[in-house]
Amino acid sequence: SYKLTQPPSVSVSPGQTARITCSGDALPNKYGYWYQQKPGQAPVLVMYKDSERPSGIPERFSGSSSGTTVTLTISGVQAEDEADYYCQSSDSSGTYWVFGGGTKLTVL
Amino acid sequence: EVQLVQSGAEVKQPGQSLKISCKGSGYDFTTSWIGWVRQMPGKGLEWMGIIYPRDSDTRYSPSFQGQVTISADKSISTAYLQWSGLKAADTAIYYCARRGQTAGDSFDMWGRGTMVTVSS
């Protein structure tokens, strides 16, 4: 079945830029989406259609897409951004969706 | 208030059946897909399937096809996830979530989750 691949962990210092990647064979033709999940909470959508930011999400969150990879970028990382981040997309036929394995962002 | 309210935590024995619920309010429940997502203890998110309440069109992840049943009752704005024979491996938090109208194939609103524990 279709898989999305993320790095297990990313670490940055406060104020630096964090980049989290997600790779999948269908991404050149399917949008990528990103969710933030903090401990004990439900996930929150932070990016949709590769680079669109939902209302209420800080401008320091941005997204991009290139070939088989989508990237979530957090500029000027803050301590409150420490969380697990999941990418999500659909298979090539659009029949079902899939999540990446998740990336734990640690703010040093 | 626009929200999804999920049923409470469940503790079941292996082999038992279970049906958990997700009630939508504050929006037109019939015109937004509702999906279910599993999160096993300490693990990542897994997309299980999705249903369109207006006509009950349902799609399953290949990993969950035949393992669970997703249904909906549009008259009471409620979606369901059910098992006919639980296993210990079904122990997890189960989230329902709404596919929004403008954010493409993503979930723009989530329930708080239902914890299901399967243990003898």
mmCIF file of C-alpha atoms in Angstrom:
data_model
loop_
_atom_site.group_PDB
_atom_site.id
_atom_site.type_symbol
_atom_site.label_atom_id
_atom_site.label_comp_id
_atom_site.label_asym_id
_atom_site.label_seq_id
_atom_site.Cartn_x
_atom_site.Cartn_y
_atom_site.Cartn_z
ATOM 1 C CA SER A 1 0.000 0.000 0.000
ATOM 2 C CA TYR A 2 0.985 3.640 -0.462
ATOM 3 C CA LYS A 3 3.432 5.163 2.025
ATOM 4 C CA LEU A 4 4.603 8.634 2.974
ATOM 5 C CA THR A 5 8.074 8.911 4.518
ATOM 6 C CA GLN A 6 9.067 11.470 7.143
ATOM 7 C CA PRO A 7 12.204 11.802 9.279
ATOM 8 C CA PRO A 8 11.504 10.541 12.810
ATOM 9 C CA SER A 9 12.900 13.633 14.453
ATOM 10 C CA VAL A 10 14.063 17.186 13.842
ATOM 11 C CA SER A 11 15.740 19.405 16.427
ATOM 12 C CA VAL A 12 16.246 23.161 16.294
ATOM 13 C CA SER A 13 17.060 25.984 18.674
ATOM 14 C CA PRO A 14 14.507 28.715 19.363
ATOM 15 C CA GLY A 15 14.447 31.318 16.613
ATOM 16 C CA GLN A 16 15.927 28.997 14.012
ATOM 17 C CA THR A 17 14.152 27.485 11.020
ATOM 18 C CA ALA A 18 12.802 23.948 11.096
ATOM 19 C CA ARG A 19 12.151 22.033 7.903
ATOM 20 C CA ILE A 20 10.212 18.784 7.942
ATOM 21 C CA THR A 21 10.050 16.749 4.757
ATOM 22 C CA CYS A 22 7.594 14.160 3.510
ATOM 23 C CA SER A 23 8.215 11.959 0.497
ATOM 24 C CA GLY A 24 5.766 9.926 -1.559
ATOM 25 C CA ASP A 25 5.515 8.704 -5.116
ATOM 26 C CA ALA A 26 2.108 10.280 -5.746
ATOM 27 C CA LEU A 27 2.990 13.729 -4.390
ATOM 28 C CA PRO A 28 3.793 15.208 -7.823
ATOM 29 C CA ASN A 29 0.075 14.790 -8.586
ATOM 30 C CA LYS A 30 -1.530 14.933 -5.146
ATOM 31 C CA TYR A 31 -1.547 17.693 -2.560
ATOM 32 C CA GLY A 32 0.231 17.341 0.766
ATOM 33 C CA TYR A 33 -1.266 18.343 4.094
ATOM 34 C CA TRP A 34 0.269 18.833 7.541
ATOM 35 C CA TYR A 35 -1.003 18.357 11.083
ATOM 36 C CA GLN A 36 0.455 19.327 14.423
ATOM 37 C CA GLN A 37 -0.231 17.131 17.433
ATOM 38 C CA LYS A 38 0.753 18.037 20.960
ATOM 39 C CA PRO A 39 0.741 15.450 23.770
ATOM 40 C CA GLY A 40 -2.737 14.462 24.874
ATOM 41 C CA GLN A 41 -4.426 16.524 22.182
ATOM 42 C CA ALA A 42 -6.129 15.873 18.870
ATOM 43 C CA PRO A 43 -4.231 16.818 15.718
ATOM 44 C CA VAL A 44 -4.643 20.292 14.224
ATOM 45 C CA LEU A 45 -4.407 21.082 10.511
ATOM 46 C CA VAL A 46 -1.564 23.574 9.968
ATOM 47 C CA MET A 47 -1.143 23.432 6.174
ATOM 48 C CA TYR A 48 -3.365 22.317 3.320
ATOM 49 C CA LYS A 49 -2.958 21.942 -0.436
ATOM 50 C CA ASP A 50 0.845 22.031 -0.056
ATOM 51 C CA SER A 51 1.158 25.676 0.944
ATOM 52 C CA GLU A 52 -2.165 27.080 2.152
ATOM 53 C CA ARG A 53 -2.359 28.096 5.783
ATOM 54 C CA PRO A 54 -5.683 27.691 7.662
ATOM 55 C CA SER A 55 -6.972 30.684 9.544
ATOM 56 C CA GLY A 56 -5.469 30.972 12.989
ATOM 57 C CA ILE A 57 -2.183 29.311 12.072
ATOM 58 C CA PRO A 58 0.800 31.643 12.597
ATOM 59 C CA GLU A 59 2.563 33.062 9.549
ATOM 60 C CA ARG A 60 5.807 31.388 10.591
ATOM 61 C CA PHE A 61 4.329 28.144 9.239
ATOM 62 C CA SER A 62 4.728 27.693 5.488
ATOM 63 C CA GLY A 63 4.635 24.820 3.042
ATOM 64 C CA SER A 64 6.117 23.913 -0.305
ATOM 65 C CA SER A 65 6.190 21.101 -2.806
ATOM 66 C CA SER A 66 8.815 19.859 -5.227
ATOM 67 C CA GLY A 67 8.550 16.598 -7.115
ATOM 68 C CA THR A 68 7.946 13.719 -4.746
ATOM 69 C CA THR A 69 8.547 15.806 -1.608
ATOM 70 C CA VAL A 70 6.481 18.265 0.353
ATOM 71 C CA THR A 71 8.060 20.352 3.076
ATOM 72 C CA LEU A 72 6.699 22.094 6.140
ATOM 73 C CA THR A 73 8.848 25.039 7.198
ATOM 74 C CA ILE A 74 8.604 26.757 10.562
ATOM 75 C CA SER A 75 10.524 30.024 10.630
ATOM 76 C CA GLY A 76 11.569 31.514 13.944
ATOM 77 C CA VAL A 77 10.658 28.378 15.881
ATOM 78 C CA GLN A 78 9.140 28.943 19.288
ATOM 79 C CA ALA A 79 9.015 26.608 22.268
ATOM 80 C CA GLU A 80 5.266 26.153 21.715
ATOM 81 C CA ASP A 81 5.966 24.600 18.308
ATOM 82 C CA GLU A 82 7.421 21.501 19.939
ATOM 83 C CA ALA A 83 5.076 18.726 18.822
ATOM 84 C CA ASP A 84 4.640 15.793 16.486
ATOM 85 C CA TYR A 85 4.003 16.727 12.873
ATOM 86 C CA TYR A 86 2.281 14.444 10.376
ATOM 87 C CA CYS A 87 2.013 14.809 6.648
ATOM 88 C CA GLN A 88 -0.993 13.379 4.837
ATOM 89 C CA SER A 89 -1.965 12.851 1.241
ATOM 90 C CA SER A 90 -3.930 10.445 -0.926
ATOM 91 C CA ASP A 91 -2.936 7.555 -3.123
ATOM 92 C CA SER A 92 -2.583 8.088 -6.853
ATOM 93 C CA SER A 93 -6.232 7.191 -7.507
ATOM 94 C CA GLY A 94 -7.492 9.448 -4.719
ATOM 95 C CA THR A 95 -9.406 6.524 -3.222
ATOM 96 C CA TYR A 96 -7.858 6.544 0.208
ATOM 97 C CA TRP A 97 -5.696 8.806 2.278
ATOM 98 C CA VAL A 98 -2.523 8.054 4.171
ATOM 99 C CA PHE A 99 -0.466 9.677 6.932
ATOM 100 C CA GLY A 100 3.277 9.785 7.153
ATOM 101 C CA GLY A 101 4.915 8.204 10.164
ATOM 102 C CA GLY A 102 5.277 11.515 11.964
ATOM 103 C CA THR A 103 8.194 13.757 12.906
ATOM 104 C CA LYS A 104 8.919 14.811 16.461
ATOM 105 C CA LEU A 105 10.052 18.423 16.503
ATOM 106 C CA THR A 106 12.228 19.208 19.503
ATOM 107 C CA VAL A 107 12.984 22.802 20.401
ATOM 108 C CA LEU A 108 16.333 22.748 22.153
ATOM 109 C CA GLU B 1 -20.338 25.960 17.979
ATOM 110 C CA VAL B 2 -18.976 23.794 15.182
ATOM 111 C CA GLN B 3 -17.733 20.579 16.740
ATOM 112 C CA LEU B 4 -17.506 16.810 16.681
ATOM 113 C CA VAL B 5 -18.367 15.118 19.957
ATOM 114 C CA GLN B 6 -17.185 11.555 20.402
ATOM 115 C CA SER B 7 -18.505 8.895 22.749
ATOM 116 C CA GLY B 8 -16.671 8.048 25.938
ATOM 117 C CA ALA B 9 -13.845 5.663 26.692
ATOM 118 C CA GLU B 10 -14.529 1.944 26.423
ATOM 119 C CA VAL B 11 -12.968 -1.090 28.085
ATOM 120 C CA LYS B 12 -13.784 -4.386 26.384
ATOM 121 C CA GLN B 13 -12.661 -7.981 26.385
ATOM 122 C CA PRO B 14 -11.232 -9.716 23.318
ATOM 123 C CA GLY B 15 -13.940 -11.038 21.034
ATOM 124 C CA GLN B 16 -16.558 -8.527 22.119
ATOM 125 C CA SER B 17 -18.257 -6.145 19.719
ATOM 126 C CA LEU B 18 -18.188 -2.383 19.973
ATOM 127 C CA LYS B 19 -19.670 0.660 18.248
ATOM 128 C CA ILE B 20 -18.346 4.135 18.998
ATOM 129 C CA SER B 21 -19.922 7.359 17.818
ATOM 130 C CA CYS B 22 -19.132 10.839 16.581
ATOM 131 C CA LYS B 23 -21.841 13.512 16.578
ATOM 132 C CA GLY B 24 -21.471 16.642 14.510
ATOM 133 C CA SER B 25 -23.064 19.973 15.325
ATOM 134 C CA GLY B 26 -22.979 23.559 14.145
ATOM 135 C CA TYR B 27 -22.713 22.730 10.440
ATOM 136 C CA ASP B 28 -24.493 20.698 7.742
ATOM 137 C CA PHE B 29 -23.409 17.190 8.762
ATOM 138 C CA THR B 30 -24.763 15.598 5.581
ATOM 139 C CA THR B 31 -22.474 17.449 3.171
ATOM 140 C CA SER B 32 -19.052 16.857 4.732
ATOM 141 C CA TRP B 33 -17.171 13.573 4.726
ATOM 142 C CA ILE B 34 -16.369 12.161 8.167
ATOM 143 C CA GLY B 35 -13.247 10.066 8.618
ATOM 144 C CA TRP B 36 -11.817 7.838 11.331
ATOM 145 C CA VAL B 37 -8.186 7.810 12.413
ATOM 146 C CA ARG B 38 -6.459 5.333 14.720
ATOM 147 C CA GLN B 39 -3.581 6.168 17.030
ATOM 148 C CA MET B 40 -2.139 3.213 18.887
ATOM 149 C CA PRO B 41 -0.336 3.946 22.176
ATOM 150 C CA GLY B 42 2.798 5.963 21.502
ATOM 151 C CA LYS B 43 2.404 5.595 17.738
ATOM 152 C CA GLY B 44 1.431 7.667 14.737
ATOM 153 C CA LEU B 45 -1.814 8.449 12.986
ATOM 154 C CA GLU B 46 -3.424 5.857 10.712
ATOM 155 C CA TRP B 47 -6.204 6.729 8.259
ATOM 156 C CA MET B 48 -8.931 4.086 8.535
ATOM 157 C CA GLY B 49 -11.708 5.234 6.254
ATOM 158 C CA ILE B 50 -14.231 7.907 5.450
ATOM 159 C CA ILE B 51 -17.987 8.210 4.922
ATOM 160 C CA TYR B 52 -20.261 10.740 3.218
ATOM 161 C CA PRO B 53 -23.301 10.936 5.501
ATOM 162 C CA ARG B 54 -25.716 12.110 2.807
ATOM 163 C CA ASP B 55 -25.584 8.815 0.888
ATOM 164 C CA SER B 56 -23.325 6.668 3.129
ATOM 165 C CA ASP B 57 -20.691 6.331 0.392
ATOM 166 C CA THR B 58 -17.792 4.755 2.311
ATOM 167 C CA ARG B 59 -14.132 4.186 1.516
ATOM 168 C CA TYR B 60 -11.688 2.150 3.562
ATOM 169 C CA SER B 61 -7.945 2.008 3.830
ATOM 170 C CA PRO B 62 -6.719 -1.356 2.509
ATOM 171 C CA SER B 63 -5.272 -1.933 5.991
ATOM 172 C CA PHE B 64 -8.689 -1.684 7.648
ATOM 173 C CA GLN B 65 -11.003 -3.067 4.973
ATOM 174 C CA GLY B 66 -12.934 -5.971 6.499
ATOM 175 C CA GLN B 67 -11.644 -5.205 10.003
ATOM 176 C CA VAL B 68 -14.092 -2.446 10.914
ATOM 177 C CA THR B 69 -17.371 -0.995 9.676
ATOM 178 C CA ILE B 70 -18.001 2.709 9.229
ATOM 179 C CA SER B 71 -21.581 3.925 9.104
ATOM 180 C CA ALA B 72 -23.623 7.071 9.611
ATOM 181 C CA ASP B 73 -27.128 8.148 10.581
ATOM 182 C CA LYS B 74 -27.698 11.511 8.961
ATOM 183 C CA SER B 75 -30.987 11.993 10.819
ATOM 184 C CA ILE B 76 -29.049 12.417 14.062
ATOM 185 C CA SER B 77 -25.812 13.792 12.557
ATOM 186 C CA THR B 78 -23.790 10.873 13.859
ATOM 187 C CA ALA B 79 -21.087 8.677 12.391
ATOM 188 C CA TYR B 80 -20.045 5.320 13.802
ATOM 189 C CA LEU B 81 -17.082 2.988 13.878
ATOM 190 C CA GLN B 82 -17.724 -0.602 14.860
ATOM 191 C CA TRP B 83 -16.005 -3.900 15.446
ATOM 192 C CA SER B 84 -17.566 -7.349 15.548
ATOM 193 C CA GLY B 85 -14.724 -9.094 17.334
ATOM 194 C CA LEU B 86 -12.196 -6.938 19.155
ATOM 195 C CA LYS B 87 -8.559 -7.887 19.569
ATOM 196 C CA ALA B 88 -5.946 -6.590 21.984
ATOM 197 C CA ALA B 89 -4.279 -4.942 18.987
ATOM 198 C CA ASP B 90 -7.364 -2.708 18.610
ATOM 199 C CA THR B 91 -6.357 -0.861 21.785
ATOM 200 C CA ALA B 92 -5.943 2.736 20.646
ATOM 201 C CA ILE B 93 -7.390 6.217 20.544
ATOM 202 C CA TYR B 94 -9.861 6.612 17.691
ATOM 203 C CA TYR B 95 -10.472 10.083 16.312
ATOM 204 C CA CYS B 96 -13.252 11.169 14.035
ATOM 205 C CA ALA B 97 -12.580 14.167 11.835
ATOM 206 C CA ARG B 98 -14.330 16.245 9.195
ATOM 207 C CA ARG B 99 -13.206 16.779 5.643
ATOM 208 C CA GLY B 100 -13.763 20.473 5.198
ATOM 209 C CA GLN B 101 -15.286 22.194 2.197
ATOM 210 C CA THR B 102 -12.280 24.322 1.271
ATOM 211 C CA ALA B 103 -9.165 22.561 2.521
ATOM 212 C CA GLY B 104 -9.036 19.784 -0.055
ATOM 213 C CA ASP B 105 -8.603 16.188 1.045
ATOM 214 C CA SER B 106 -7.748 17.000 4.644
ATOM 215 C CA PHE B 107 -9.405 17.014 8.047
ATOM 216 C CA ASP B 108 -10.099 20.556 9.194
ATOM 217 C CA MET B 109 -11.846 19.641 12.439
ATOM 218 C CA TRP B 110 -11.285 16.752 14.829
ATOM 219 C CA GLY B 111 -13.100 15.163 17.722
ATOM 220 C CA ARG B 112 -11.289 14.717 21.026
ATOM 221 C CA GLY B 113 -10.893 10.995 20.480
ATOM 222 C CA THR B 114 -12.306 7.847 22.049
ATOM 223 C CA MET B 115 -9.933 5.605 23.980
ATOM 224 C CA VAL B 116 -10.657 1.928 23.391
ATOM 225 C CA THR B 117 -8.935 -0.596 25.639
ATOM 226 C CA VAL B 118 -9.188 -4.288 24.824
ATOM 227 C CA SER B 119 -7.936 -6.511 27.600
ATOM 228 C CA SER B 120 -8.824 -9.771 29.239
#
